[in-house]
Amino acid sequence: MTKNNAVSAFILGGLLCLGMVLLGNTIGDKLIKMKSMERTVTVKGLAEKEVRANIAIWPIRFTEVDNDLDSLYVNVQTKTDKVAAFLKQQGFDESEITISLPAIDDRLAQGYSDPNVKYRYSARVSLSLYTDKIDLLLSARTKMLSLAKEGIAISDQDYNSKAQFLFTKLNDVKPEMIQSATQNARQVAEKFAKDSDSKLGKIKKAAQGQFSINDRDSNTSYIKKVRIVSTLTYYLND
């Protein structure tokens, strides 16, 4: 090997070593940065909102008894018409009222006779009100006693006769509630970062929970509580 070749080989070897050192430092810096990026905090953000129901379904039921079937049918029709007229007087449209066929039982046809049963025939009558006039329905329920004067005993205490209130406008409140849940989660994450002498970074991962809609309480079922919980994971920086 000539002197010039030896010098060239020495210089080339030196450059390769220097390159390996620089490459190693660069990879090391990146690994350190990647490791620091692995520091995260996962928090949950809650958003709740009270809303009024916008749809109501009110089943109205009463029972009529008689020993004569023809008389029973006449009385059922008369009292059904009175209930429907009452609802219209309160301000509801005919299209909001549905009348079902009465369910009639012949107690003698059941194969046994109870001496305590005074009437042979019993008719269970059902009407249903489907409306978006929530305040009107609440007002009408307080006036149902007037039907008792017509000999119509409306029961609203059993489960099947209770008015059902629905909130169907979830899409109207979704954006606002998702934003509120995200802000709540960030506040929790910032508190954690501050307490751990860190700085809050960008969001690594976010998961939105399901919306739930429940009655605020048993006495005001027309007021609903909408709830959403979002889970977010943030990076932590020094």
mmCIF file of C-alpha atoms in Angstrom:
data_model
loop_
_atom_site.group_PDB
_atom_site.id
_atom_site.type_symbol
_atom_site.label_atom_id
_atom_site.label_comp_id
_atom_site.label_asym_id
_atom_site.label_seq_id
_atom_site.Cartn_x
_atom_site.Cartn_y
_atom_site.Cartn_z
ATOM 1 C CA MET A 1 0.000 0.000 0.000
ATOM 2 C CA THR A 2 1.367 3.382 -1.005
ATOM 3 C CA LYS A 3 1.576 6.281 1.377
ATOM 4 C CA ASN A 4 -1.240 8.130 -0.412
ATOM 5 C CA ASN A 5 -3.515 5.092 -0.218
ATOM 6 C CA ALA A 6 -2.846 4.731 3.469
ATOM 7 C CA VAL A 7 -3.735 8.363 4.112
ATOM 8 C CA SER A 8 -6.906 8.051 2.079
ATOM 9 C CA ALA A 9 -7.936 4.927 3.973
ATOM 10 C CA PHE A 10 -7.243 6.648 7.262
ATOM 11 C CA ILE A 11 -9.341 9.681 6.300
ATOM 12 C CA LEU A 12 -12.195 7.474 5.029
ATOM 13 C CA GLY A 13 -12.157 5.456 8.215
ATOM 14 C CA GLY A 14 -12.261 8.611 10.281
ATOM 15 C CA LEU A 15 -15.223 9.975 8.357
ATOM 16 C CA LEU A 16 -17.102 6.695 8.778
ATOM 17 C CA CYS A 17 -16.486 6.728 12.513
ATOM 18 C CA LEU A 18 -17.610 10.333 12.744
ATOM 19 C CA GLY A 19 -20.740 9.518 10.752
ATOM 20 C CA MET A 20 -21.565 6.608 13.015
ATOM 21 C CA VAL A 21 -21.132 8.804 16.083
ATOM 22 C CA LEU A 22 -23.384 11.530 14.645
ATOM 23 C CA LEU A 23 -25.951 8.962 13.537
ATOM 24 C CA GLY A 24 -25.906 7.387 16.962
ATOM 25 C CA ASN A 25 -26.422 10.760 18.623
ATOM 26 C CA THR A 26 -29.315 11.567 16.288
ATOM 27 C CA ILE A 27 -31.000 8.222 16.911
ATOM 28 C CA GLY A 28 -30.400 8.629 20.637
ATOM 29 C CA ASP A 29 -32.006 12.081 20.645
ATOM 30 C CA LYS A 30 -35.013 10.746 18.760
ATOM 31 C CA LEU A 31 -35.373 7.816 21.134
ATOM 32 C CA ILE A 32 -35.256 10.173 24.099
ATOM 33 C CA LYS A 33 -37.915 12.385 22.494
ATOM 34 C CA MET A 34 -40.054 9.367 21.667
ATOM 35 C CA LYS A 35 -39.731 8.136 25.225
ATOM 36 C CA SER A 36 -40.771 11.513 26.568
ATOM 37 C CA MET A 37 -43.779 11.496 24.246
ATOM 38 C CA GLU A 38 -44.916 8.252 25.884
ATOM 39 C CA ARG A 39 -45.796 10.122 29.072
ATOM 40 C CA THR A 40 -49.544 10.492 29.026
ATOM 41 C CA VAL A 41 -52.508 11.103 31.287
ATOM 42 C CA THR A 42 -56.003 9.722 30.696
ATOM 43 C CA VAL A 43 -58.943 11.687 32.066
ATOM 44 C CA LYS A 44 -62.739 11.660 31.814
ATOM 45 C CA GLY A 45 -64.881 14.694 31.070
ATOM 46 C CA LEU A 46 -68.510 14.886 32.170
ATOM 47 C CA ALA A 47 -71.296 17.017 30.714
ATOM 48 C CA GLU A 48 -74.886 17.089 31.987
ATOM 49 C CA LYS A 49 -77.854 19.108 30.813
ATOM 50 C CA GLU A 50 -81.488 19.318 31.888
ATOM 51 C CA VAL A 51 -84.032 19.494 29.067
ATOM 52 C CA ARG A 52 -87.813 19.342 28.795
ATOM 53 C CA ALA A 53 -89.440 16.444 27.008
ATOM 54 C CA ASN A 54 -90.831 17.307 23.595
ATOM 55 C CA ILE A 55 -93.094 14.274 23.073
ATOM 56 C CA ALA A 56 -95.658 12.706 25.398
ATOM 57 C CA ILE A 57 -97.586 9.443 25.132
ATOM 58 C CA TRP A 58 -100.544 9.260 27.513
ATOM 59 C CA PRO A 59 -102.553 6.025 27.767
ATOM 60 C CA ILE A 60 -106.018 6.679 29.203
ATOM 61 C CA ARG A 61 -107.865 3.621 30.490
ATOM 62 C CA PHE A 62 -111.160 2.915 32.203
ATOM 63 C CA THR A 63 -113.353 -0.108 32.835
ATOM 64 C CA GLU A 64 -117.069 -0.549 32.204
ATOM 65 C CA VAL A 65 -119.206 -3.458 33.505
ATOM 66 C CA ASP A 66 -122.734 -4.663 32.779
ATOM 67 C CA ASN A 67 -124.879 -7.780 32.676
ATOM 68 C CA ASP A 68 -126.269 -6.969 29.249
ATOM 69 C CA LEU A 69 -123.823 -7.039 26.351
ATOM 70 C CA ASP A 70 -125.738 -4.573 24.174
ATOM 71 C CA SER A 71 -126.008 -2.126 27.061
ATOM 72 C CA LEU A 72 -122.306 -2.562 27.715
ATOM 73 C CA TYR A 73 -121.422 -1.597 24.146
ATOM 74 C CA VAL A 74 -123.641 1.496 24.327
ATOM 75 C CA ASN A 75 -122.084 2.637 27.611
ATOM 76 C CA VAL A 76 -118.553 2.002 26.356
ATOM 77 C CA GLN A 77 -119.144 4.058 23.226
ATOM 78 C CA THR A 78 -120.803 6.886 25.181
ATOM 79 C CA LYS A 79 -118.017 7.158 27.728
ATOM 80 C CA THR A 80 -115.291 6.821 25.093
ATOM 81 C CA ASP A 81 -116.817 9.736 23.204
ATOM 82 C CA LYS A 82 -116.882 11.784 26.422
ATOM 83 C CA VAL A 83 -113.193 11.151 27.085
ATOM 84 C CA ALA A 84 -112.291 12.096 23.507
ATOM 85 C CA ALA A 85 -114.453 15.226 23.789
ATOM 86 C CA PHE A 86 -112.706 16.134 27.046
ATOM 87 C CA LEU A 87 -109.290 15.919 25.374
ATOM 88 C CA LYS A 88 -110.446 18.082 22.472
ATOM 89 C CA GLN A 89 -111.819 20.664 24.904
ATOM 90 C CA GLN A 90 -108.362 20.854 26.479
ATOM 91 C CA GLY A 91 -106.901 21.829 23.100
ATOM 92 C CA PHE A 92 -105.742 18.541 21.572
ATOM 93 C CA ASP A 93 -106.400 17.683 17.939
ATOM 94 C CA GLU A 94 -108.358 14.647 16.854
ATOM 95 C CA SER A 95 -105.267 13.399 15.020
ATOM 96 C CA GLU A 96 -103.454 13.162 18.369
ATOM 97 C CA ILE A 97 -106.073 10.805 19.851
ATOM 98 C CA THR A 98 -106.134 7.066 19.132
ATOM 99 C CA ILE A 99 -109.034 4.882 20.284
ATOM 100 C CA SER A 100 -108.479 1.128 20.565
ATOM 101 C CA LEU A 101 -111.143 -1.567 20.433
ATOM 102 C CA PRO A 102 -112.364 -2.467 23.931
ATOM 103 C CA ALA A 103 -111.281 -5.778 25.459
ATOM 104 C CA ILE A 104 -114.437 -7.523 26.721
ATOM 105 C CA ASP A 105 -114.457 -10.426 29.182
ATOM 106 C CA ASP A 106 -117.411 -12.757 29.721
ATOM 107 C CA ARG A 107 -116.874 -14.014 33.223
ATOM 108 C CA LEU A 108 -119.394 -16.847 32.854
ATOM 109 C CA ALA A 109 -117.591 -18.124 29.767
ATOM 110 C CA GLN A 110 -114.420 -18.727 31.806
ATOM 111 C CA GLY A 111 -115.800 -21.983 33.149
ATOM 112 C CA TYR A 112 -116.494 -20.934 36.681
ATOM 113 C CA SER A 113 -118.846 -18.566 38.464
ATOM 114 C CA ASP A 114 -117.734 -16.412 41.365
ATOM 115 C CA PRO A 115 -120.740 -15.572 43.572
ATOM 116 C CA ASN A 116 -119.067 -12.287 44.482
ATOM 117 C CA VAL A 117 -119.021 -11.129 40.855
ATOM 118 C CA LYS A 118 -121.963 -8.802 40.335
ATOM 119 C CA TYR A 119 -121.587 -8.188 36.587
ATOM 120 C CA ARG A 120 -121.111 -10.788 33.877
ATOM 121 C CA TYR A 121 -119.382 -8.590 31.306
ATOM 122 C CA SER A 122 -116.350 -6.370 31.789
ATOM 123 C CA ALA A 123 -114.896 -4.040 29.139
ATOM 124 C CA ARG A 124 -111.409 -2.516 29.356
ATOM 125 C CA VAL A 125 -111.289 0.642 27.261
ATOM 126 C CA SER A 126 -108.082 2.306 26.081
ATOM 127 C CA LEU A 127 -107.405 5.653 24.427
ATOM 128 C CA SER A 128 -103.959 7.009 23.683
ATOM 129 C CA LEU A 129 -102.808 10.595 23.320
ATOM 130 C CA TYR A 130 -99.619 11.245 21.339
ATOM 131 C CA THR A 131 -98.674 14.911 21.429
ATOM 132 C CA ASP A 132 -95.912 17.486 21.564
ATOM 133 C CA LYS A 133 -98.060 19.809 23.709
ATOM 134 C CA ILE A 134 -96.383 18.959 26.993
ATOM 135 C CA ASP A 135 -97.710 21.879 29.043
ATOM 136 C CA LEU A 136 -101.232 21.246 27.771
ATOM 137 C CA LEU A 137 -101.032 17.607 28.801
ATOM 138 C CA LEU A 138 -99.778 18.498 32.290
ATOM 139 C CA SER A 139 -102.700 20.876 32.674
ATOM 140 C CA ALA A 140 -105.237 18.336 31.356
ATOM 141 C CA ARG A 141 -104.119 15.690 33.857
ATOM 142 C CA THR A 142 -105.119 17.945 36.733
ATOM 143 C CA LYS A 143 -108.644 18.249 35.304
ATOM 144 C CA MET A 144 -109.361 14.543 34.859
ATOM 145 C CA LEU A 145 -111.499 14.561 38.003
ATOM 146 C CA SER A 146 -114.248 16.218 35.984
ATOM 147 C CA LEU A 147 -114.724 12.916 34.132
ATOM 148 C CA ALA A 148 -115.625 11.210 37.396
ATOM 149 C CA LYS A 149 -118.790 13.325 37.413
ATOM 150 C CA GLU A 150 -119.666 11.577 34.157
ATOM 151 C CA GLY A 151 -119.248 8.183 35.800
ATOM 152 C CA ILE A 152 -115.828 7.610 34.195
ATOM 153 C CA ALA A 153 -113.136 6.507 36.635
ATOM 154 C CA ILE A 154 -109.756 7.099 34.995
ATOM 155 C CA SER A 155 -106.835 5.378 36.680
ATOM 156 C CA ASP A 156 -103.428 7.006 36.344
ATOM 157 C CA GLN A 157 -101.670 5.332 39.265
ATOM 158 C CA ASP A 158 -100.756 1.968 37.747
ATOM 159 C CA TYR A 159 -97.690 1.632 35.546
ATOM 160 C CA ASN A 160 -99.605 1.027 32.295
ATOM 161 C CA SER A 161 -101.593 4.254 32.686
ATOM 162 C CA LYS A 162 -98.752 6.658 33.385
ATOM 163 C CA ALA A 163 -97.860 9.261 30.787
ATOM 164 C CA GLN A 164 -94.537 8.638 29.101
ATOM 165 C CA PHE A 165 -92.382 11.652 28.263
ATOM 166 C CA LEU A 166 -89.684 11.514 25.591
ATOM 167 C CA PHE A 167 -86.845 13.789 24.500
ATOM 168 C CA THR A 168 -86.135 13.232 20.803
ATOM 169 C CA LYS A 169 -83.995 16.287 20.020
ATOM 170 C CA LEU A 170 -80.653 14.882 21.145
ATOM 171 C CA ASN A 171 -78.909 16.103 17.989
ATOM 172 C CA ASP A 172 -79.734 19.684 18.986
ATOM 173 C CA VAL A 173 -77.685 19.458 22.194
ATOM 174 C CA LYS A 174 -74.958 17.004 21.124
ATOM 175 C CA PRO A 175 -72.347 19.520 19.832
ATOM 176 C CA GLU A 176 -72.612 21.740 22.899
ATOM 177 C CA MET A 177 -72.394 18.808 25.315
ATOM 178 C CA ILE A 178 -69.456 17.150 23.556
ATOM 179 C CA GLN A 179 -67.581 20.460 23.693
ATOM 180 C CA SER A 180 -68.418 20.853 27.376
ATOM 181 C CA ALA A 181 -67.253 17.304 28.178
ATOM 182 C CA THR A 182 -63.991 17.890 26.301
ATOM 183 C CA GLN A 183 -63.370 21.152 28.149
ATOM 184 C CA ASN A 184 -64.081 19.469 31.459
ATOM 185 C CA ALA A 185 -61.599 16.693 30.655
ATOM 186 C CA ARG A 186 -58.930 19.224 29.679
ATOM 187 C CA GLN A 187 -59.363 21.098 32.963
ATOM 188 C CA VAL A 188 -58.788 17.864 34.878
ATOM 189 C CA ALA A 189 -55.744 17.027 32.734
ATOM 190 C CA GLU A 190 -54.268 20.508 33.201
ATOM 191 C CA LYS A 191 -54.652 20.192 36.961
ATOM 192 C CA PHE A 192 -52.858 16.847 36.869
ATOM 193 C CA ALA A 193 -50.061 18.239 34.686
ATOM 194 C CA LYS A 194 -49.577 21.204 37.014
ATOM 195 C CA ASP A 195 -49.450 19.002 40.098
ATOM 196 C CA SER A 196 -46.842 16.759 38.433
ATOM 197 C CA ASP A 197 -44.668 19.690 37.245
ATOM 198 C CA SER A 198 -45.446 18.919 33.625
ATOM 199 C CA LYS A 199 -47.001 20.694 30.705
ATOM 200 C CA LEU A 200 -50.063 19.386 28.934
ATOM 201 C CA GLY A 201 -49.458 18.378 25.335
ATOM 202 C CA LYS A 202 -51.708 17.408 22.467
ATOM 203 C CA ILE A 203 -54.478 14.834 22.548
ATOM 204 C CA LYS A 204 -53.200 11.326 21.865
ATOM 205 C CA LYS A 205 -56.547 9.549 21.878
ATOM 206 C CA ALA A 206 -60.187 10.458 22.458
ATOM 207 C CA ALA A 207 -63.232 8.268 22.996
ATOM 208 C CA GLN A 208 -66.790 9.533 23.244
ATOM 209 C CA GLY A 209 -69.162 7.607 25.479
ATOM 210 C CA GLN A 210 -72.845 7.053 24.800
ATOM 211 C CA PHE A 211 -75.432 9.677 25.634
ATOM 212 C CA SER A 212 -77.917 8.736 28.341
ATOM 213 C CA ILE A 213 -81.342 10.316 28.867
ATOM 214 C CA ASN A 214 -83.104 9.740 32.189
ATOM 215 C CA ASP A 215 -85.875 11.318 34.227
ATOM 216 C CA ARG A 216 -84.631 13.999 36.578
ATOM 217 C CA ASP A 217 -86.840 12.454 39.273
ATOM 218 C CA SER A 218 -90.015 10.409 39.588
ATOM 219 C CA ASN A 219 -92.254 13.432 40.179
ATOM 220 C CA THR A 220 -91.176 15.446 37.126
ATOM 221 C CA SER A 221 -90.607 12.814 34.472
ATOM 222 C CA TYR A 222 -91.167 15.465 31.789
ATOM 223 C CA ILE A 223 -87.801 16.972 32.743
ATOM 224 C CA LYS A 224 -84.907 14.889 31.465
ATOM 225 C CA LYS A 225 -81.242 14.773 32.384
ATOM 226 C CA VAL A 226 -78.940 14.221 29.406
ATOM 227 C CA ARG A 227 -75.456 12.921 30.263
ATOM 228 C CA ILE A 228 -72.258 12.174 28.346
ATOM 229 C CA VAL A 229 -68.800 11.078 29.496
ATOM 230 C CA SER A 230 -65.807 11.490 27.174
ATOM 231 C CA THR A 231 -62.413 9.844 27.761
ATOM 232 C CA LEU A 232 -59.307 11.660 26.519
ATOM 233 C CA THR A 233 -55.603 10.828 26.689
ATOM 234 C CA TYR A 234 -53.113 13.752 26.612
ATOM 235 C CA TYR A 235 -49.350 13.794 26.186
ATOM 236 C CA LEU A 236 -47.320 15.230 29.067
ATOM 237 C CA ASN A 237 -44.248 17.329 28.377
ATOM 238 C CA ASP A 238 -41.512 18.531 30.719
#
